């Protein structure tokens, strides 16, 4: 009996790979008459293709900085035509949409599994993703990027103080993780001779007039019933400054069933003082005070000496 990778059904989890797998693994007749079965079956076959991918050890086998699947994915339909392939702008946009829809399907599967995990265990999951790609030639700064975020609405409803934590972790991810990797993606794009093309990014353009003080800590999800959030980055240091100056900030809070989302003020907690830092500051202040006393005594001694002589 062959293993999966050596079977007739094994395919890469790309747009073309999934379409090929669906062609040779149709849904069973028993399920054929169920409304919406095609979408469910597509996700089921996708799960077959990606099963144990995280354990295959093929994580850093790169060419000019990209995994082979990255190059295959972006080559789908070709935003960048090969020597024998010519595509017009309309075709390129249609093929870009195919890739975008494919990654949305993968994200939806991840979010479904996160939701199932949280509901089964009673625990809580946070998930962050940035695609790496940005608008070619555009600025790559935290405020020009956004992250796909999963967070359980139950957590946001029951623990309003955790809105600040979700906002801080999202900003930290965008600023310290996604931003340098987006720079790396841009470098690798050049190394792989990928020309600039429209429609290659899921990243929003930065608004020069954005008022980040009015951006909620946690935004509303993409749809009311969802756990999928788009969190936009802020300028470096701006969130920490905002938190330090306020005791409450606006956030979008879920309630009820079916879910509704309302913007309201939630509590803000400044980070407690580090006792080690506090002790060092106290010692430094004492040393400075002793030094001032010493200078005072020394000056008084000199004046007394001059007076006596």
mmCIF file of C-alpha atoms in Angstrom:
data_model
loop_
_atom_site.group_PDB
_atom_site.id
_atom_site.type_symbol
_atom_site.label_atom_id
_atom_site.label_comp_id
_atom_site.label_asym_id
_atom_site.label_seq_id
_atom_site.Cartn_x
_atom_site.Cartn_y
_atom_site.Cartn_z
ATOM 1 C CA UNK A 1 0.000 0.000 0.000
ATOM 2 C CA UNK A 2 1.629 3.305 -1.095
ATOM 3 C CA UNK A 3 2.037 6.229 1.256
ATOM 4 C CA UNK A 4 0.112 9.389 0.414
ATOM 5 C CA UNK A 5 3.046 11.245 -1.165
ATOM 6 C CA UNK A 6 3.572 8.341 -3.590
ATOM 7 C CA UNK A 7 -0.093 7.935 -4.473
ATOM 8 C CA UNK A 8 -1.940 9.050 -7.581
ATOM 9 C CA UNK A 9 -3.813 11.639 -5.512
ATOM 10 C CA UNK A 10 -0.923 13.561 -3.989
ATOM 11 C CA UNK A 11 -0.695 17.170 -5.161
ATOM 12 C CA UNK A 12 0.819 20.434 -3.934
ATOM 13 C CA UNK A 13 -1.706 22.613 -2.051
ATOM 14 C CA UNK A 14 -1.616 25.292 -4.764
ATOM 15 C CA UNK A 15 -4.467 26.621 -6.898
ATOM 16 C CA UNK A 16 -3.656 24.179 -9.708
ATOM 17 C CA UNK A 17 -2.852 21.339 -7.318
ATOM 18 C CA UNK A 18 -6.192 21.657 -5.553
ATOM 19 C CA UNK A 19 -8.095 21.859 -8.854
ATOM 20 C CA UNK A 20 -6.355 18.715 -10.098
ATOM 21 C CA UNK A 21 -7.133 16.888 -6.851
ATOM 22 C CA UNK A 22 -10.794 17.909 -7.002
ATOM 23 C CA UNK A 23 -10.988 16.561 -10.561
ATOM 24 C CA UNK A 24 -9.829 13.088 -9.493
ATOM 25 C CA UNK A 25 -11.467 13.048 -6.029
ATOM 26 C CA UNK A 26 -15.108 14.061 -6.608
ATOM 27 C CA UNK A 27 -17.546 14.167 -3.697
ATOM 28 C CA UNK A 28 -19.271 10.823 -3.074
ATOM 29 C CA UNK A 29 -22.786 10.416 -4.452
ATOM 30 C CA UNK A 30 -24.095 10.136 -0.900
ATOM 31 C CA UNK A 31 -23.229 13.830 -0.387
ATOM 32 C CA UNK A 32 -23.926 15.140 -3.881
ATOM 33 C CA UNK A 33 -27.394 16.540 -3.151
ATOM 34 C CA UNK A 34 -26.409 18.517 -0.045
ATOM 35 C CA UNK A 35 -26.583 22.268 -0.533
ATOM 36 C CA UNK A 36 -23.114 23.834 -0.415
ATOM 37 C CA UNK A 37 -21.288 20.497 -0.575
ATOM 38 C CA UNK A 38 -18.882 21.679 -3.288
ATOM 39 C CA UNK A 39 -17.335 24.307 -0.987
ATOM 40 C CA UNK A 40 -17.169 21.886 1.939
ATOM 41 C CA UNK A 41 -15.640 19.205 -0.253
ATOM 42 C CA UNK A 42 -13.026 21.620 -1.573
ATOM 43 C CA UNK A 43 -11.920 22.349 2.000
ATOM 44 C CA UNK A 44 -11.922 18.622 2.853
ATOM 45 C CA UNK A 45 -9.655 17.835 -0.120
ATOM 46 C CA UNK A 46 -7.439 20.808 0.767
ATOM 47 C CA UNK A 47 -7.056 19.303 4.259
ATOM 48 C CA UNK A 48 -5.960 16.028 2.614
ATOM 49 C CA UNK A 49 -3.290 17.857 0.605
ATOM 50 C CA UNK A 50 -1.844 19.778 3.573
ATOM 51 C CA UNK A 51 -2.031 16.964 6.150
ATOM 52 C CA UNK A 52 1.303 16.698 8.065
ATOM 53 C CA UNK A 53 2.844 19.515 5.991
ATOM 54 C CA UNK A 54 4.024 21.147 9.238
ATOM 55 C CA UNK A 55 6.042 18.019 10.062
ATOM 56 C CA UNK A 56 7.696 17.347 6.685
ATOM 57 C CA UNK A 57 10.950 19.184 7.546
ATOM 58 C CA UNK A 58 10.957 21.057 4.212
ATOM 59 C CA UNK A 59 10.840 24.520 5.760
ATOM 60 C CA UNK A 60 14.124 26.184 4.770
ATOM 61 C CA UNK A 61 14.754 24.668 1.342
ATOM 62 C CA UNK A 62 14.781 28.044 -0.416
ATOM 63 C CA UNK A 63 15.720 29.478 -3.802
ATOM 64 C CA UNK A 64 16.622 33.183 -3.693
ATOM 65 C CA UNK A 65 14.782 33.419 -0.375
ATOM 66 C CA UNK A 66 11.511 31.766 -1.450
ATOM 67 C CA UNK A 67 10.213 28.256 -0.827
ATOM 68 C CA UNK A 68 9.378 26.425 -4.052
ATOM 69 C CA UNK A 69 5.674 26.556 -3.181
ATOM 70 C CA UNK A 70 5.879 30.355 -2.881
ATOM 71 C CA UNK A 71 7.224 30.624 -6.410
ATOM 72 C CA UNK A 72 4.635 28.136 -7.700
ATOM 73 C CA UNK A 73 1.814 29.991 -5.973
ATOM 74 C CA UNK A 74 2.738 33.390 -7.414
ATOM 75 C CA UNK A 75 3.359 31.834 -10.818
ATOM 76 C CA UNK A 76 -0.255 30.584 -11.021
ATOM 77 C CA UNK A 77 -1.632 32.018 -14.219
ATOM 78 C CA UNK A 78 1.327 34.272 -14.094
ATOM 79 C CA UNK A 79 1.267 37.815 -12.976
ATOM 80 C CA UNK A 80 4.691 37.671 -14.607
ATOM 81 C CA UNK A 81 4.405 35.876 -18.002
ATOM 82 C CA UNK A 82 7.015 33.356 -19.054
ATOM 83 C CA UNK A 83 8.836 33.523 -22.390
ATOM 84 C CA UNK A 84 6.055 31.629 -24.216
ATOM 85 C CA UNK A 85 3.113 33.037 -22.299
ATOM 86 C CA UNK A 86 1.418 36.352 -22.880
ATOM 87 C CA UNK A 87 -1.368 37.572 -20.607
ATOM 88 C CA UNK A 88 -3.261 40.815 -20.730
ATOM 89 C CA UNK A 89 -4.131 42.932 -17.718
ATOM 90 C CA UNK A 90 -7.627 41.447 -17.386
ATOM 91 C CA UNK A 91 -6.250 37.889 -17.369
ATOM 92 C CA UNK A 92 -3.584 38.798 -14.819
ATOM 93 C CA UNK A 93 -6.162 40.315 -12.503
ATOM 94 C CA UNK A 94 -8.394 37.238 -12.857
ATOM 95 C CA UNK A 95 -5.495 34.961 -11.984
ATOM 96 C CA UNK A 96 -4.493 37.181 -9.065
ATOM 97 C CA UNK A 97 -8.075 36.827 -7.828
ATOM 98 C CA UNK A 98 -7.738 33.031 -8.052
ATOM 99 C CA UNK A 99 -4.652 33.146 -5.824
ATOM 100 C CA UNK A 100 -6.350 35.540 -3.410
ATOM 101 C CA UNK A 101 -9.421 33.307 -3.143
ATOM 102 C CA UNK A 102 -7.176 30.288 -2.576
ATOM 103 C CA UNK A 103 -5.349 31.908 0.333
ATOM 104 C CA UNK A 104 -8.700 33.033 1.758
ATOM 105 C CA UNK A 105 -9.849 29.397 1.689
ATOM 106 C CA UNK A 106 -6.722 28.353 3.587
ATOM 107 C CA UNK A 107 -7.195 31.127 6.154
ATOM 108 C CA UNK A 108 -10.858 30.158 6.609
ATOM 109 C CA UNK A 109 -9.824 26.547 7.283
ATOM 110 C CA UNK A 110 -7.269 27.703 9.872
ATOM 111 C CA UNK A 111 -9.864 29.920 11.556
ATOM 112 C CA UNK A 112 -12.391 27.059 11.585
ATOM 113 C CA UNK A 113 -9.829 24.807 13.276
ATOM 114 C CA UNK A 114 -8.910 27.521 15.806
ATOM 115 C CA UNK A 115 -12.611 27.946 16.611
ATOM 116 C CA UNK A 116 -13.107 24.194 17.000
ATOM 117 C CA UNK A 117 -10.026 23.956 19.223
ATOM 118 C CA UNK A 118 -11.235 26.780 21.478
ATOM 119 C CA UNK A 119 -14.761 25.406 21.746
ATOM 120 C CA UNK A 120 -13.617 21.864 22.477
ATOM 121 C CA UNK A 121 -10.938 22.737 25.027
ATOM 122 C CA UNK A 122 -12.475 25.855 26.546
ATOM 123 C CA UNK A 123 -9.119 27.512 25.910
ATOM 124 C CA UNK A 124 -8.120 30.462 23.787
ATOM 125 C CA UNK A 125 -6.091 30.889 20.614
ATOM 126 C CA UNK A 126 -4.470 33.916 18.991
ATOM 127 C CA UNK A 127 -3.405 33.706 15.357
ATOM 128 C CA UNK A 128 -1.585 36.358 13.310
ATOM 129 C CA UNK A 129 -0.752 36.335 9.614
ATOM 130 C CA UNK A 130 0.760 38.744 7.114
ATOM 131 C CA UNK A 131 1.216 37.620 3.490
ATOM 132 C CA UNK A 132 4.678 39.136 3.038
ATOM 133 C CA UNK A 133 3.758 40.788 -0.263
ATOM 134 C CA UNK A 134 3.255 44.547 -0.338
ATOM 135 C CA UNK A 135 2.580 47.076 -3.051
ATOM 136 C CA UNK A 136 5.766 47.096 -5.180
ATOM 137 C CA UNK A 137 7.711 50.299 -4.653
ATOM 138 C CA UNK A 138 5.524 51.429 -1.754
ATOM 139 C CA UNK A 139 6.655 52.309 1.743
ATOM 140 C CA UNK A 140 6.980 49.348 4.095
ATOM 141 C CA UNK A 141 6.180 50.705 7.541
ATOM 142 C CA UNK A 142 3.990 49.362 10.361
ATOM 143 C CA UNK A 143 1.188 51.790 9.502
ATOM 144 C CA UNK A 144 1.147 50.574 5.872
ATOM 145 C CA UNK A 145 0.544 46.946 6.875
ATOM 146 C CA UNK A 146 -2.341 44.953 8.288
ATOM 147 C CA UNK A 147 -2.609 41.502 9.865
ATOM 148 C CA UNK A 148 -5.206 38.775 9.605
ATOM 149 C CA UNK A 149 -6.028 37.983 13.237
ATOM 150 C CA UNK A 150 -8.073 35.249 14.891
ATOM 151 C CA UNK A 151 -9.335 35.898 18.411
ATOM 152 C CA UNK A 152 -12.259 34.250 20.184
ATOM 153 C CA UNK A 153 -15.164 36.746 20.577
ATOM 154 C CA UNK A 154 -15.992 35.112 23.925
ATOM 155 C CA UNK A 155 -12.639 36.326 25.259
ATOM 156 C CA UNK A 156 -13.332 39.871 24.062
ATOM 157 C CA UNK A 157 -16.840 39.846 25.575
ATOM 158 C CA UNK A 158 -15.856 38.451 28.992
ATOM 159 C CA UNK A 159 -12.519 40.222 29.493
ATOM 160 C CA UNK A 160 -12.569 43.814 28.281
ATOM 161 C CA UNK A 161 -9.107 44.398 29.727
ATOM 162 C CA UNK A 162 -7.775 41.914 27.133
ATOM 163 C CA UNK A 163 -8.666 44.268 24.261
ATOM 164 C CA UNK A 164 -5.511 46.186 25.148
ATOM 165 C CA UNK A 165 -3.473 42.955 25.078
ATOM 166 C CA UNK A 166 -4.837 41.952 21.661
ATOM 167 C CA UNK A 167 -4.040 45.442 20.325
ATOM 168 C CA UNK A 168 -0.511 45.404 21.781
ATOM 169 C CA UNK A 169 0.269 41.908 20.490
ATOM 170 C CA UNK A 170 -1.118 42.783 17.049
ATOM 171 C CA UNK A 171 0.991 45.935 16.889
ATOM 172 C CA UNK A 172 4.067 44.053 18.111
ATOM 173 C CA UNK A 173 3.518 41.392 15.422
ATOM 174 C CA UNK A 174 3.099 43.980 12.667
ATOM 175 C CA UNK A 175 5.919 46.261 13.806
ATOM 176 C CA UNK A 176 8.585 43.779 14.900
ATOM 177 C CA UNK A 177 7.743 40.697 12.825
ATOM 178 C CA UNK A 178 5.731 41.491 9.686
ATOM 179 C CA UNK A 179 7.554 44.714 8.782
ATOM 180 C CA UNK A 180 11.088 43.232 8.524
ATOM 181 C CA UNK A 181 9.723 40.159 6.735
ATOM 182 C CA UNK A 182 7.860 42.387 4.254
ATOM 183 C CA UNK A 183 11.199 44.102 3.538
ATOM 184 C CA UNK A 184 12.726 40.667 3.009
ATOM 185 C CA UNK A 185 9.899 39.666 0.664
ATOM 186 C CA UNK A 186 10.548 42.786 -1.430
ATOM 187 C CA UNK A 187 14.256 41.904 -1.603
ATOM 188 C CA UNK A 188 13.492 38.311 -2.621
ATOM 189 C CA UNK A 189 11.078 39.555 -5.273
ATOM 190 C CA UNK A 190 13.999 41.439 -6.838
ATOM 191 C CA UNK A 191 16.357 38.444 -6.509
ATOM 192 C CA UNK A 192 13.817 36.312 -8.357
ATOM 193 C CA UNK A 193 13.430 38.944 -11.111
ATOM 194 C CA UNK A 194 9.739 39.477 -10.437
ATOM 195 C CA UNK A 195 8.689 42.769 -12.037
ATOM 196 C CA UNK A 196 6.348 45.129 -10.236
ATOM 197 C CA UNK A 197 2.743 44.218 -10.946
ATOM 198 C CA UNK A 198 -0.582 45.582 -9.818
ATOM 199 C CA UNK A 199 -2.809 43.418 -7.692
ATOM 200 C CA UNK A 200 0.034 41.549 -5.981
ATOM 201 C CA UNK A 201 -0.708 42.589 -2.445
ATOM 202 C CA UNK A 202 -3.411 42.325 0.170
ATOM 203 C CA UNK A 203 -1.950 45.272 2.047
ATOM 204 C CA UNK A 204 -3.841 48.580 2.230
ATOM 205 C CA UNK A 205 -2.255 51.832 1.198
ATOM 206 C CA UNK A 206 -1.282 54.064 4.077
ATOM 207 C CA UNK A 207 -3.470 57.083 4.661
ATOM 208 C CA UNK A 208 -1.438 60.199 5.367
ATOM 209 C CA UNK A 209 -4.402 61.722 7.192
ATOM 210 C CA UNK A 210 -5.210 58.727 9.414
ATOM 211 C CA UNK A 211 -6.049 59.665 13.001
ATOM 212 C CA UNK A 212 -4.634 56.692 14.890
ATOM 213 C CA UNK A 213 -5.912 58.062 18.205
ATOM 214 C CA UNK A 214 -9.444 57.247 17.044
ATOM 215 C CA UNK A 215 -8.697 53.744 15.737
ATOM 216 C CA UNK A 216 -10.322 51.184 18.096
ATOM 217 C CA UNK A 217 -8.050 48.802 19.973
ATOM 218 C CA UNK A 218 -9.877 45.853 18.416
ATOM 219 C CA UNK A 219 -11.848 46.549 15.213
ATOM 220 C CA UNK A 220 -15.075 44.866 14.168
ATOM 221 C CA UNK A 221 -14.562 41.503 12.421
ATOM 222 C CA UNK A 222 -14.897 41.151 8.658
ATOM 223 C CA UNK A 223 -18.483 39.987 9.182
ATOM 224 C CA UNK A 224 -20.501 40.176 12.413
ATOM 225 C CA UNK A 225 -20.639 36.424 12.975
ATOM 226 C CA UNK A 226 -16.902 35.919 12.402
ATOM 227 C CA UNK A 227 -13.697 35.510 14.435
ATOM 228 C CA UNK A 228 -11.630 36.965 11.557
ATOM 229 C CA UNK A 229 -10.246 40.476 12.097
ATOM 230 C CA UNK A 230 -8.129 42.788 9.970
ATOM 231 C CA UNK A 231 -5.926 44.782 12.341
ATOM 232 C CA UNK A 232 -4.051 47.692 10.789
ATOM 233 C CA UNK A 233 -0.655 48.722 12.032
ATOM 234 C CA UNK A 234 0.087 52.047 13.696
ATOM 235 C CA UNK A 235 3.204 54.233 13.619
ATOM 236 C CA UNK A 236 5.965 52.897 15.864
ATOM 237 C CA UNK A 237 5.448 53.895 19.493
ATOM 238 C CA UNK A 238 2.061 55.542 18.947
ATOM 239 C CA UNK A 239 0.006 52.817 20.654
ATOM 240 C CA UNK A 240 2.251 52.742 23.727
ATOM 241 C CA UNK A 241 2.043 56.538 23.966
ATOM 242 C CA UNK A 242 -1.749 56.420 23.638
ATOM 243 C CA UNK A 243 -2.027 53.781 26.359
ATOM 244 C CA UNK A 244 0.260 55.756 28.655
ATOM 245 C CA UNK A 245 -1.924 58.877 28.387
ATOM 246 C CA UNK A 246 -5.345 57.301 28.950
ATOM 247 C CA UNK A 247 -7.305 55.173 31.430
ATOM 248 C CA UNK A 248 -9.871 54.084 28.821
ATOM 249 C CA UNK A 249 -9.800 53.725 25.033
ATOM 250 C CA UNK A 250 -12.382 52.812 22.413
ATOM 251 C CA UNK A 251 -12.706 49.228 21.241
ATOM 252 C CA UNK A 252 -15.385 47.132 19.516
ATOM 253 C CA UNK A 253 -17.015 44.753 22.003
ATOM 254 C CA UNK A 254 -19.207 41.747 21.086
ATOM 255 C CA UNK A 255 -22.437 40.849 22.816
ATOM 256 C CA UNK A 256 -25.518 38.681 22.410
ATOM 257 C CA UNK A 257 -26.419 35.821 20.122
ATOM 258 C CA UNK A 258 -26.444 36.362 17.206
ATOM 259 C CA UNK A 259 -23.395 38.529 17.690
ATOM 260 C CA UNK A 260 -23.547 42.292 17.547
ATOM 261 C CA UNK A 261 -20.535 44.598 17.927
ATOM 262 C CA UNK A 262 -20.628 47.927 19.732
ATOM 263 C CA UNK A 263 -17.928 50.557 20.086
ATOM 264 C CA UNK A 264 -17.354 51.467 23.726
ATOM 265 C CA UNK A 265 -14.634 52.592 26.126
ATOM 266 C CA UNK A 266 -12.662 49.741 27.696
ATOM 267 C CA UNK A 267 -10.215 49.988 30.611
ATOM 268 C CA UNK A 268 -6.519 50.574 30.019
ATOM 269 C CA UNK A 269 -3.768 49.385 32.337
ATOM 270 C CA UNK A 270 -0.285 50.821 32.208
ATOM 271 C CA UNK A 271 2.503 48.322 32.656
ATOM 272 C CA UNK A 272 3.541 47.952 36.317
ATOM 273 C CA UNK A 273 6.908 49.365 37.206
ATOM 274 C CA UNK A 274 9.775 46.901 36.933
ATOM 275 C CA UNK A 275 11.089 46.487 40.518
ATOM 276 C CA UNK A 276 14.649 46.081 39.256
ATOM 277 C CA UNK A 277 14.395 49.312 37.271
ATOM 278 C CA UNK A 278 12.800 51.053 40.252
ATOM 279 C CA UNK A 279 15.630 49.923 42.559
ATOM 280 C CA UNK A 280 18.276 51.089 40.109
ATOM 281 C CA UNK A 281 16.580 54.468 39.796
ATOM 282 C CA UNK A 282 16.380 54.766 43.594
ATOM 283 C CA UNK A 283 20.061 53.890 44.005
ATOM 284 C CA UNK A 284 21.010 56.398 41.295
ATOM 285 C CA UNK A 285 18.943 59.113 43.016
ATOM 286 C CA UNK A 286 20.600 58.343 46.378
ATOM 287 C CA UNK A 287 24.066 58.523 44.843
ATOM 288 C CA UNK A 288 23.214 61.877 43.247
ATOM 289 C CA UNK A 289 21.867 63.152 46.585
ATOM 290 C CA UNK A 290 25.007 62.016 48.429
ATOM 291 C CA UNK A 291 27.149 63.685 45.797
ATOM 292 C CA UNK A 292 25.268 66.978 46.239
ATOM 293 C CA UNK A 293 25.681 66.790 50.032
ATOM 294 C CA UNK A 294 29.362 66.100 49.580
ATOM 295 C CA UNK A 295 29.759 69.097 47.294
ATOM 296 C CA UNK A 296 27.894 71.281 49.809
ATOM 297 C CA UNK A 297 30.120 70.183 52.710
ATOM 298 C CA UNK A 298 33.238 70.681 50.620
ATOM 299 C CA UNK A 299 32.195 74.202 49.637
ATOM 300 C CA UNK A 300 31.326 75.100 53.250
ATOM 301 C CA UNK A 301 34.701 73.768 54.405
ATOM 302 C CA UNK A 302 36.547 75.950 51.921
ATOM 303 C CA UNK A 303 34.626 79.050 52.986
ATOM 304 C CA UNK A 304 35.322 78.282 56.677
ATOM 305 C CA UNK A 305 39.028 77.847 55.978
ATOM 306 C CA UNK A 306 39.214 81.153 54.129
ATOM 307 C CA UNK A 307 37.352 82.914 56.959
ATOM 308 C CA UNK A 308 39.660 81.592 59.685
ATOM 309 C CA UNK A 309 42.798 82.586 57.817
#
